[in-house]
Coordinates of C-alpha atoms in Angstrom, one line a residue:
X1 CA -11.7 -2.5 34.6
X2 CA -14.7 -1.7 36.8
X3 CA -17.5 -4.1 37.3
X4 CA -20.4 -3.9 34.9
X5 CA -22.9 -3.6 37.7
X6 CA -21.6 -0.1 38.5
X7 CA -23.0 2.8 36.3
X8 CA -19.5 4.0 35.3
X9 CA -18.3 0.6 34.5
X10 CA -21.3 -0.3 32.4
X11 CA -21.0 3.0 30.4
X12 CA -17.2 2.4 29.8
X13 CA -17.9 -1.2 28.8
X14 CA -20.6 -0.1 26.4
X15 CA -18.4 2.6 24.8
X16 CA -15.6 0.2 24.4
X17 CA -17.7 -2.5 22.8
X18 CA -19.3 0.0 20.5
X19 CA -15.9 1.3 19.4
X20 CA -14.6 -2.2 18.8
X21 CA -17.8 -3.1 16.8
X22 CA -17.4 0.1 14.7
X23 CA -13.8 -0.8 14.0
X24 CA -14.7 -4.3 13.0
X25 CA -17.6 -3.2 10.7
X26 CA -15.4 -0.5 9.0
X27 CA -12.5 -2.9 8.5
X28 CA -14.6 -5.7 7.1
X29 CA -16.8 -3.4 4.9
X30 CA -13.9 -1.4 3.5
X31 CA -11.6 -4.3 2.8
X32 CA -14.3 -6.6 1.3
X33 CA -15.6 -3.7 -0.9
X34 CA -12.1 -3.0 -2.0
X35 CA -11.5 -6.6 -2.9
X36 CA -14.7 -6.8 -4.9
X37 CA -13.7 -3.7 -6.8
X38 CA -10.4 -5.1 -7.8
X39 CA -11.8 -8.5 -8.8
X40 CA -14.7 -7.0 -10.9
X41 CA -12.8 -4.1 -12.6
X42 CA -10.6 -5.5 -15.4
X43 CA -8.5 -2.3 -15.6
X44 CA -7.3 -3.0 -12.1
X45 CA -5.9 -6.4 -12.9
X46 CA -2.3 -5.3 -12.5
X47 CA 0.5 -6.3 -10.2
X48 CA 0.2 -3.2 -7.8
X49 CA -3.5 -3.8 -7.2
X50 CA -3.0 -7.5 -6.7
X51 CA -0.5 -6.6 -3.9
X52 CA -3.0 -4.1 -2.5
X53 CA -5.7 -6.8 -2.7
X54 CA -3.6 -9.2 -0.6
X55 CA -2.9 -6.5 2.0
X56 CA -6.5 -5.6 2.4
X57 CA -7.6 -9.2 2.7
X58 CA -5.0 -9.7 5.4
X59 CA -6.2 -6.6 7.3
X60 CA -9.8 -7.9 7.1
X61 CA -8.7 -11.4 8.4
X62 CA -6.8 -9.7 11.2
X63 CA -9.8 -7.7 12.3
X64 CA -12.0 -10.7 12.1
X65 CA -9.6 -12.8 14.2
X66 CA -8.6 -10.2 16.8
X67 CA -11.4 -7.8 17.5
X68 CA -14.1 -10.3 18.5
X69 CA -11.6 -11.9 20.9
X70 CA -10.9 -8.5 22.5
X71 CA -14.6 -7.9 22.8
X72 CA -15.1 -11.2 24.5
X73 CA -12.2 -10.6 26.9
X74 CA -13.6 -7.2 27.8
X75 CA -17.0 -8.7 28.6
X76 CA -15.4 -11.4 30.8
X77 CA -13.3 -8.8 32.6
X78 CA -16.3 -6.6 33.2
X79 CA -18.4 -9.4 34.4
X80 CA -15.6 -10.7 36.7
X81 CA -16.2 -14.1 35.3
X82 CA -12.8 -15.3 36.5
X83 CA -12.4 -17.5 33.4
X84 CA -9.7 -16.0 31.3
X85 CA -9.0 -17.4 27.8
X86 CA -7.0 -20.5 27.7
X87 CA -3.2 -20.4 27.2
X88 CA -3.5 -22.1 23.8
X89 CA -6.1 -19.6 22.6
X90 CA -4.0 -16.6 23.8
X91 CA -0.9 -18.0 22.0
X92 CA -2.9 -18.6 18.8
X93 CA -4.3 -15.1 18.8
X94 CA -0.9 -13.6 19.5
X95 CA 0.6 -15.7 16.7
X96 CA -2.1 -14.6 14.2
X97 CA -1.6 -10.9 15.2
X98 CA 2.2 -11.2 14.8
X99 CA 1.7 -13.1 11.5
X100 CA -0.5 -10.3 10.0
X101 CA 1.9 -7.6 11.3
X102 CA 5.0 -9.1 9.8
X103 CA 3.1 -9.9 6.6
X104 CA 2.2 -6.3 6.1
X105 CA 5.7 -5.2 6.8
X106 CA 7.3 -7.6 4.4
X107 CA 4.7 -7.0 1.7
X108 CA 5.2 -3.2 2.0
X109 CA 8.9 -3.7 1.6
X110 CA 8.4 -5.7 -1.6
X111 CA 5.9 -3.0 -2.9
X112 CA 8.5 -0.3 -2.2
X113 CA 11.1 -2.2 -4.3
X114 CA 8.7 -2.6 -7.2
X115 CA 7.8 1.1 -7.0
X116 CA 11.4 2.0 -7.3
X117 CA 11.9 -0.3 -10.3
X118 CA 8.7 1.1 -11.9
X119 CA 10.1 4.7 -11.7
X120 CA 13.8 4.2 -12.1
X121 CA 13.7 1.3 -14.5
X122 CA 10.3 1.7 -16.1
X123 CA 11.0 -0.4 -19.3
X124 CA 12.4 -3.3 -17.3
X125 CA 9.5 -3.2 -14.9
X126 CA 6.9 -3.0 -17.7
X127 CA 8.5 -6.0 -19.5
X128 CA 9.3 -8.3 -16.6
X129 CA 7.5 -7.3 -13.4
X130 CA 4.1 -5.8 -14.4
X131 CA 2.2 -9.1 -14.6
X132 CA 0.5 -11.3 -12.1
X133 CA 3.5 -13.8 -11.7
X134 CA 5.6 -11.1 -10.0
X135 CA 2.7 -10.2 -7.7
X136 CA 2.1 -13.9 -6.8
X137 CA 5.8 -14.4 -6.0
X138 CA 5.9 -11.3 -3.8
X139 CA 2.7 -12.4 -1.9
X140 CA 4.0 -15.9 -1.4
X141 CA 7.4 -14.6 -0.2
X142 CA 5.7 -12.1 2.2
X143 CA 3.5 -14.9 3.8
X144 CA 6.5 -17.3 4.0
X145 CA 8.7 -14.7 5.7
X146 CA 5.9 -13.6 8.1
X147 CA 5.2 -17.2 9.0
X148 CA 8.9 -17.8 9.7
X149 CA 9.1 -14.6 11.8
X150 CA 5.9 -15.2 13.8
X151 CA 6.0 -19.0 14.3
X152 CA 8.2 -19.1 17.4
X153 CA 5.8 -17.7 20.0
X154 CA 8.2 -15.3 21.7
X155 CA 5.4 -12.7 21.5
X156 CA 2.7 -13.7 23.9
X157 CA -0.9 -12.6 24.5
X158 CA -0.4 -10.0 27.1
X159 CA -0.4 -9.9 30.9
X160 CA -3.0 -10.8 33.5
X161 CA -6.0 -8.5 34.1
X162 CA -5.9 -6.6 30.8
X163 CA -8.9 -7.1 28.5
X164 CA -6.8 -5.9 25.5
X165 CA -4.4 -8.8 26.2
X166 CA -5.5 -11.4 23.5
X167 CA -4.0 -9.3 20.6
X168 CA -1.6 -7.0 22.5
X169 CA 1.5 -9.1 21.4
X170 CA 3.3 -8.6 24.7
X171 CA 6.6 -10.4 25.1
X172 CA 7.0 -13.1 27.7
X173 CA 9.4 -12.4 30.6
X174 CA 11.3 -15.6 29.9
X175 CA 11.7 -14.8 26.2
X176 CA 12.9 -11.3 26.3
X177 CA 16.0 -11.9 24.1
X178 CA 13.8 -13.5 21.4
X179 CA 11.2 -10.8 21.7
X180 CA 13.9 -8.1 21.3
X181 CA 15.2 -9.9 18.2
X182 CA 11.8 -9.9 16.5
X183 CA 11.2 -6.3 17.4
X184 CA 14.5 -5.4 15.8
X185 CA 13.5 -7.4 12.7
X186 CA 10.3 -5.5 12.4
X187 CA 12.1 -2.2 12.9
X188 CA 14.7 -3.2 10.3
X189 CA 12.1 -4.1 7.7
X190 CA 10.1 -0.9 8.2
X191 CA 13.3 1.2 8.1
X192 CA 14.5 -0.5 4.9
X193 CA 11.1 0.2 3.3
X194 CA 11.4 3.9 4.0
X195 CA 15.0 3.9 2.8
X196 CA 13.8 2.6 -0.5
X197 CA 11.2 5.4 -0.8
X198 CA 13.9 7.9 0.2
X199 CA 16.2 6.6 -2.6
X200 CA 13.3 6.9 -5.0
X201 CA 12.7 10.5 -3.9
X202 CA 16.4 11.3 -4.5
X203 CA 16.2 9.7 -7.9
X204 CA 13.2 11.9 -8.9
X205 CA 14.8 15.0 -7.5
X206 CA 18.1 14.4 -9.4
X207 CA 16.2 14.0 -12.7
X208 CA 14.4 17.3 -12.2
X209 CA 17.6 19.4 -11.9
X210 CA 17.9 22.2 -14.4
X211 CA 21.1 22.1 -16.5
X212 CA 22.4 25.0 -18.6
X213 CA 21.7 24.5 -22.3
X214 CA 24.6 24.5 -24.8
X215 CA 23.4 26.0 -28.0
X216 CA 25.4 24.5 -30.9
X217 CA 24.3 25.3 -34.5
X218 CA 22.8 22.2 -36.2
X219 CA 23.5 21.2 -39.8
X220 CA 20.5 21.3 -42.1
X221 CA 20.2 21.3 -45.9
X222 CA 16.6 20.0 -46.3
X223 CA 15.0 20.7 -42.9
X224 CA 16.3 17.5 -41.3
X225 CA 18.5 19.1 -38.7
X226 CA 21.3 16.7 -37.9
X227 CA 24.8 17.0 -36.6
X228 CA 26.3 17.9 -33.2
X229 CA 23.9 20.8 -32.6
X230 CA 20.7 18.9 -33.3
X231 CA 18.4 18.4 -30.3
X232 CA 16.9 15.2 -31.7
X233 CA 13.4 16.5 -31.9
X234 CA 13.3 16.4 -35.7
X235 CA 14.7 12.8 -35.7
X236 CA 12.2 11.8 -33.0
X237 CA 9.3 13.2 -34.9
X238 CA 10.4 11.4 -38.1
X239 CA 10.9 8.1 -36.2
X240 CA 7.4 8.5 -34.6
X241 CA 5.8 8.8 -38.0
X242 CA 5.4 12.5 -38.3
X243 CA 8.3 13.3 -40.5
X244 CA 8.1 14.4 -44.2
X245 CA 10.6 14.6 -46.9
X246 CA 13.8 12.7 -47.3
X247 CA 15.3 10.5 -44.6
X248 CA 17.7 12.3 -42.3
X249 CA 21.3 11.1 -42.9
X250 CA 21.6 9.9 -39.3
X251 CA 18.5 7.8 -39.6
X252 CA 19.2 6.0 -42.8
X253 CA 18.1 2.3 -42.4
X254 CA 15.7 3.0 -39.5
X255 CA 12.1 2.3 -40.3
X256 CA 9.6 5.0 -39.2
X257 CA 6.9 4.0 -36.8
X258 CA 3.4 3.4 -38.0
X259 CA 0.2 4.7 -36.3
X260 CA 0.1 2.0 -33.8
X261 CA 3.7 2.3 -32.7
X262 CA 3.5 6.0 -32.6
X263 CA 0.4 5.8 -30.2
X264 CA 2.3 3.4 -28.0
X265 CA 5.2 5.8 -27.7
X266 CA 2.8 8.6 -26.6
X267 CA 1.3 6.4 -23.9
X268 CA 4.6 5.9 -22.1
X269 CA 4.5 9.3 -20.3
X270 CA 0.9 8.7 -19.0
X271 CA 1.9 5.3 -17.7
X272 CA 4.9 6.9 -16.0
X273 CA 2.6 9.4 -14.3
X274 CA 0.3 6.5 -13.2
X275 CA 3.2 4.7 -11.6
X276 CA 4.1 7.9 -9.7
X277 CA 0.6 8.2 -8.4
X278 CA 0.7 4.6 -7.3
X279 CA 4.0 5.3 -5.6
X280 CA 2.4 8.2 -3.5
X281 CA -0.5 6.0 -2.5
X282 CA 1.7 3.1 -1.4
X283 CA 4.0 5.4 0.5
X284 CA 0.9 6.9 2.4
X285 CA 0.0 3.3 3.4
X286 CA 3.5 2.6 4.5
X287 CA 3.7 5.8 6.5
X288 CA 0.4 5.1 8.2
X289 CA 1.7 1.6 9.1
X290 CA 4.7 3.2 10.8
X291 CA 2.7 5.8 12.6
X292 CA 0.1 3.4 13.9
X293 CA 2.5 0.6 14.9
X294 CA 5.3 2.9 16.1
X295 CA 3.9 3.7 19.5
X296 CA 3.4 0.1 20.4
X297 CA 6.8 -0.9 19.1
X298 CA 8.4 1.8 21.3
X299 CA 6.4 0.5 24.3
X300 CA 7.6 -3.0 23.6
X301 CA 11.2 -1.9 23.5
X302 CA 10.8 -0.2 26.8
X303 CA 9.2 -3.2 28.4
X304 CA 12.0 -5.5 27.1
X305 CA 15.0 -3.2 27.8
X306 CA 13.9 -1.4 31.0
X307 CA 11.2 -3.2 32.9
X308 CA 7.5 -4.3 32.3
X309 CA 6.1 -1.5 34.4
X310 CA 8.1 1.3 32.7
X311 CA 5.2 2.1 30.3
X312 CA 2.1 3.7 31.7
X313 CA -1.0 1.6 31.2
X314 CA -2.9 4.4 29.4
X315 CA -0.1 4.8 26.8
X316 CA 0.0 1.0 26.3
X317 CA -3.8 0.8 25.8
X318 CA -3.8 3.7 23.4
X319 CA -1.0 2.1 21.3
X320 CA -2.8 -1.2 21.2
X321 CA -5.9 0.6 19.9
X322 CA -3.9 2.3 17.2
X323 CA -2.8 -1.1 15.9
X324 CA -6.5 -2.1 15.8
X325 CA -7.3 1.0 13.8
X326 CA -4.6 0.1 11.2
X327 CA -6.7 -2.9 10.1
X328 CA -9.4 -0.6 8.6
X329 CA -7.6 2.5 7.4
X330 CA -5.9 1.3 4.3
X331 CA -9.0 1.3 2.0
X332 CA -9.8 4.9 3.0
X333 CA -6.2 6.0 2.3
X334 CA -6.2 4.2 -1.1
X335 CA -9.5 5.9 -2.2
X336 CA -8.2 9.3 -1.1
X337 CA -4.9 9.1 -2.9
X338 CA -5.9 7.2 -6.1
X339 CA -8.4 8.8 -8.5
X340 CA -8.3 5.7 -10.7
X341 CA -9.8 3.8 -7.8
X342 CA -12.5 6.4 -7.3
X343 CA -13.4 6.3 -11.0
X344 CA -13.7 2.5 -11.0
X345 CA -15.7 2.6 -7.8
X346 CA -18.3 5.0 -9.5
X347 CA -18.4 2.8 -12.5
X348 CA -18.9 -0.5 -10.6
X349 CA -21.2 0.9 -7.9
X350 CA -23.4 3.5 -9.5
X351 CA -25.8 3.4 -6.5
X352 CA -23.1 5.1 -4.4
X353 CA -22.9 8.2 -6.7
X354 CA -23.9 11.6 -5.5
X355 CA -27.1 13.4 -6.4
X356 CA -25.2 15.6 -9.0
X357 CA -24.2 12.6 -11.2
X358 CA -27.5 10.8 -11.0
X359 CA -29.6 13.2 -13.2
X360 CA -26.9 12.9 -15.9
X361 CA -27.7 9.3 -16.5
X362 CA -31.5 10.0 -16.9
X363 CA -31.5 10.9 -20.6
X364 CA -29.7 7.7 -21.5
X365 CA -32.2 5.6 -19.5
X366 CA -35.1 7.4 -21.2
X367 CA -33.5 6.9 -24.6
X368 CA -33.1 3.2 -23.9
X369 CA -36.9 3.0 -23.1
X370 CA -37.8 4.6 -26.4
X371 CA -38.8 7.9 -25.0

């Protein structure tokens, strides 16, 4: 990088530090605000949002650990201080960056599996996996696997003379086989996550296929409609508590549902739609993880398999900055794809509402004052 005493070098340094500061502020503000929203809103105390809370906290910690180190390295390189960060500090920062990267990959894989179970086996998911113990086990497993994957420091803190080095996760020349193995592990985890979502897409598509109806006359003497040609709607209505008259012959011995049980049966469809919306949101987060980390993974493959100078420096710098942007993009994506989060945000933070919704609360305030 050019010396800071030069006008062009000073402008480039200022622009870079401003961009890094903006990324740091956006990441910390978005992830902390998202964490407060989940903690304060009781309706969000569910397993999917616990997993999302852990993901956002990890992104905030990654931004807090990596971006200030990159800013300090940029200032030292511009000032030509000649005092690069110590080897221990570089290895620690590279270890933290690899830890957070593998944690996000393993956690998104676990989220994809739970989303598949929530759609394909909804009753089993609601009874066994919808509580906080399942989320706690997935979080502990993701951190343990990430720690095991990132602890051997085969991914180092970059090369000499690059101010983006502290968190670039470049592989050491003497550890190329180990670095290639860890890159293959990361690609395998991300690929498995997308295969799970692809299997879920095929499952939903197969259940939407139209099949020709076979009209067989039903047997009915007292409007109960039973027999081979019955569609089951009359029996379902009677079981849900809406039936009148005598008990259908096929349902003798079955107790009809009361008002509470009938309401619970009607809520299942809405819960199923909620799970599908959560599935879309989590897939958007997973796809962004692939798009933002993909260029750097490709560059790392080329540096391991071909030679270190095979990748242009501009492409490598752009790919590193994309990984920095991934630390603050998840809250934005979640708020865009989840209307439940938007509603809870308006309820918990009324000061952030628009001018159209503010006058609607004025009559209630005046009523509370006795006016």
